[in-house]
C-alpha positions as CSV (number, residue, x, y, z in Angstrom):
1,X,113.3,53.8,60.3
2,X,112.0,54.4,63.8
3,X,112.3,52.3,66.5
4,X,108.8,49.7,66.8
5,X,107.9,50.8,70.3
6,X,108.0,48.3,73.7
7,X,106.0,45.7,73.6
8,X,104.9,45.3,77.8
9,X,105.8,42.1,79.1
10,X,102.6,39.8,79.8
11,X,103.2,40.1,83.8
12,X,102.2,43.5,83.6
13,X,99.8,43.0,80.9
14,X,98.4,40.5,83.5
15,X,98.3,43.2,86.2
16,X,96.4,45.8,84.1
17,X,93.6,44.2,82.0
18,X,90.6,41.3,83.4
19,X,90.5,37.7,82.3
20,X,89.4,38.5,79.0
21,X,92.0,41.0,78.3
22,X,94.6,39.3,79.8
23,X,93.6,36.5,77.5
24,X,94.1,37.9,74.4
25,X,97.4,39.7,74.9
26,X,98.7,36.5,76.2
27,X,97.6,35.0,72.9
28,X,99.1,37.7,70.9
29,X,102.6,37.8,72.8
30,X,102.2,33.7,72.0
31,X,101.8,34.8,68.1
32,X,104.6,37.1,68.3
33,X,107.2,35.0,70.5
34,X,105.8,30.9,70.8
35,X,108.5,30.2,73.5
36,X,107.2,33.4,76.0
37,X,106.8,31.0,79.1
38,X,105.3,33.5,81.1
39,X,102.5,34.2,78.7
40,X,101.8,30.6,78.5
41,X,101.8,30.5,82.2
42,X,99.7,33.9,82.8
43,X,97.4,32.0,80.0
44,X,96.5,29.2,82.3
45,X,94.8,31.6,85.0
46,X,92.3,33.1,82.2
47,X,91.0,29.5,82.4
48,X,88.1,27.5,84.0
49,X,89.6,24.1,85.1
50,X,88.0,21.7,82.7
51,X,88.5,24.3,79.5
52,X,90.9,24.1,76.6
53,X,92.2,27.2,74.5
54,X,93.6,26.7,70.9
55,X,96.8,28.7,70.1
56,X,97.1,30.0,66.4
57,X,99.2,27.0,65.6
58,X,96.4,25.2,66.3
59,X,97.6,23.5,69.4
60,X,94.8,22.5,71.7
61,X,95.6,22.7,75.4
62,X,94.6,22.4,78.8
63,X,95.9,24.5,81.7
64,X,98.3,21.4,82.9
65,X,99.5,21.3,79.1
66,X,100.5,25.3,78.7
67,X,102.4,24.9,82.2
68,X,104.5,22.2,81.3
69,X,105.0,24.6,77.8
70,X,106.0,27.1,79.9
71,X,108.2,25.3,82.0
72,X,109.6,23.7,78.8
73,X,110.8,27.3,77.8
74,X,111.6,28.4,81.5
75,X,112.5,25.7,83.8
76,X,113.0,28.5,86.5
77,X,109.2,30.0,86.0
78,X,108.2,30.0,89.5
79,X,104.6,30.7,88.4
80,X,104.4,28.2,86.1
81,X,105.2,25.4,89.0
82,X,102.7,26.7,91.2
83,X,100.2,26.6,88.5
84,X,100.7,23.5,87.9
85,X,100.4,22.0,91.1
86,X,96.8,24.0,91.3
87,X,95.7,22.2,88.3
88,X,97.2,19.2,89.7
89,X,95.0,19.3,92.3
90,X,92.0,20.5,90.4
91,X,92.6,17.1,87.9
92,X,92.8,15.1,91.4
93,X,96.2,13.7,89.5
94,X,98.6,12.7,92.1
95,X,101.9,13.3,89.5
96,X,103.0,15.2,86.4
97,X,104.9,14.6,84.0
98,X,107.5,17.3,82.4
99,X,108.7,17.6,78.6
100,X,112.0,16.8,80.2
101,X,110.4,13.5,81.6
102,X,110.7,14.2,85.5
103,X,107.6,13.1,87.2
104,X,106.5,15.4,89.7
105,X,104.2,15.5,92.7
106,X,102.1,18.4,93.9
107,X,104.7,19.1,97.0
108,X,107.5,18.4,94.2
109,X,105.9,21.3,92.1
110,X,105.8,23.7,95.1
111,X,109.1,22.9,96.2
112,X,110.5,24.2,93.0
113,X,108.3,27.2,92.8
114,X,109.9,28.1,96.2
115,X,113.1,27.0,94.6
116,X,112.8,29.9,92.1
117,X,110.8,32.3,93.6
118,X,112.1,32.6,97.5
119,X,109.4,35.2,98.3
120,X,106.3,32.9,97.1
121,X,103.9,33.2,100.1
122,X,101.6,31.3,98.1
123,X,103.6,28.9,97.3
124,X,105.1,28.7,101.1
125,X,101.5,28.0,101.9
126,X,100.5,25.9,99.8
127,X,103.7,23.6,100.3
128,X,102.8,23.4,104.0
129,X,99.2,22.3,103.2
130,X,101.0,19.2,101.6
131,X,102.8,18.1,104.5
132,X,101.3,16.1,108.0
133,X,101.6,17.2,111.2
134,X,105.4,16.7,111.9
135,X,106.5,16.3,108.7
136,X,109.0,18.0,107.1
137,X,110.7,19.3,103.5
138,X,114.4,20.3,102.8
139,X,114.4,23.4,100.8
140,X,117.0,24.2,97.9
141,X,118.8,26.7,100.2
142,X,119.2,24.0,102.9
143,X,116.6,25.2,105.4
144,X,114.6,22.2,106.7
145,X,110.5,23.3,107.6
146,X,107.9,21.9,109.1
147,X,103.8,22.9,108.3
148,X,104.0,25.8,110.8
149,X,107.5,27.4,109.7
150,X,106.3,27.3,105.9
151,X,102.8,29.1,107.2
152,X,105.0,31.8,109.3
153,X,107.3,32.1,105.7
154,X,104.2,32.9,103.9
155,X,103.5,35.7,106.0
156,X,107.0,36.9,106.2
157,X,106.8,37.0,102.3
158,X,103.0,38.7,102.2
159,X,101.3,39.1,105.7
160,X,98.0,39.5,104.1
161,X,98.0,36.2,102.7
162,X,94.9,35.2,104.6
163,X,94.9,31.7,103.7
164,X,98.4,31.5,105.8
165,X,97.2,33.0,109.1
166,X,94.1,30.5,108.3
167,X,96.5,27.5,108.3
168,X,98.9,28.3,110.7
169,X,96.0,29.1,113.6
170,X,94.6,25.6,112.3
171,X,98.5,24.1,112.6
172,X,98.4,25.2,116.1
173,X,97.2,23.0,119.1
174,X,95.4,24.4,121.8
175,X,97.2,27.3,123.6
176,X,100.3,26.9,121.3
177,X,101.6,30.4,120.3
178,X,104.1,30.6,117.2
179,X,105.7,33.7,116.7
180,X,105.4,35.6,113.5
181,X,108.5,36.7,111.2
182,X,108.2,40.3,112.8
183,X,107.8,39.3,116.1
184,X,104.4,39.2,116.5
185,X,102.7,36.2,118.9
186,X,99.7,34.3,117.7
C-alpha cells in the first residue's frame, strides 16, 4: 500500500493559512492526534479573549484551558507558556494553575518560556515588563537580568521587535545610553 503522505506540522500550518484557516487545521491535527500540544497552543491565538471553542470530544475551552492542555502534553512548549501568561493578563488573574498543580505567576510563565525557548524576544520582553526598576530574575542558565538586560535580549533575539526598543528607551533615565547586543548605543 502506498505510503499516506506528510501530514505538515501545525507551526507551519500556522505560518501559511489566516485565523480561520489556522483554526480548522488545528482542530483537525487535534482529531487526528488529541495530545498535539502545539496545535492546542497555536489554537489559542485563533481566539478572541473572552471566546470558547469546542473540540470534537466535546470539550469546551477557553484559551487559559487549551494552554495548560498543551502544557500538559509538552511541559517544554515554550509557546504554550507565553500564551498563557497573555491570557493571564487578559483574565487580570494574578496566578495559574497547571494539570500538574504548580501555581504560576505571569513572570513565572515567562520565565519558563525563556527556559525553553532561549531565543524568545517576546518572551525576553515581556518578562522585563514584569519586573520594577531594579529588580531582578535568575534565569535557568544562571544569568541574573535586570528590566534593561531582558529588553537588550529581546533585541539580540529579534531586533525588530518594536515593543523592546519601546521599553528599553522607556527603561532608560535621561541621558542613560545602554548598548545594544551588536554594539550599537541608544
Amino acid at each position: 500500500a502506498p505510503a499516506a503522505p506528510p501530514q505538515a506540522s501545525p507551526y507551519h500550518v500556522a505560518q501559511a493559512s489566516g485565523a480561520g484557516g489556522k483554526r480548522q487545521q488545528c482542530l483537525a491535527a487535534l482529531q487526528v492526534n488529541p495530545r498535539d500540544a502545539l496545535a492546542y497552543s497555536i489554537l489559542t491565538t485563533t481566539m478572541t479573549q473572552h471566546e470558547t471553542i469546542t473540540l470534537s470530544d466535546g470539550r469546551v475551552m477557553n484559551n487559559e484551558q487549551l494552554c495548560i492542555e498543551a502544557l500538559r502534553h509538552n511541559r517544554d512548549l515554550a509557546a504554550a507558556y507565553f500564551n498563557l501568561s497573555c491570557a493571564l493578563t487578559l483574565s487580570g488573574k494574578k496566578t495559574v494553575t497547571l494539570s500538574d498543580r504548580r501555581v504560576l505567576t505571569q513572570q513565572q510563565l515567562l520565565w519558563e518560556a525563556v527556559r525553553c525557548d532561549r531565543n524568545f524576544s517576546l518572551a525576553y520582553n515581556n518578562l522585563g515588563k514584569t519586573l520594577n526598576v531594579g529588580e531582578t530574575v535568575k534565569l535557568s542558565d544562571g544569568r541574573v537580568m535586570n528590566q534593561q538586560q531582558l529588553f537588550i535580549e529581546a533585541l539580540r533575539c529579534d531586533s525588530d521587535n518594536a515593543d523592546a526598543y519601546t521599553n528599553l528607551g522607556t527603561s532608560l533615565s535621561e541621558r542613560e545610553m545602554a548598548r545594544l547586543s551588536d554594539g550599537r548605543v541608544m
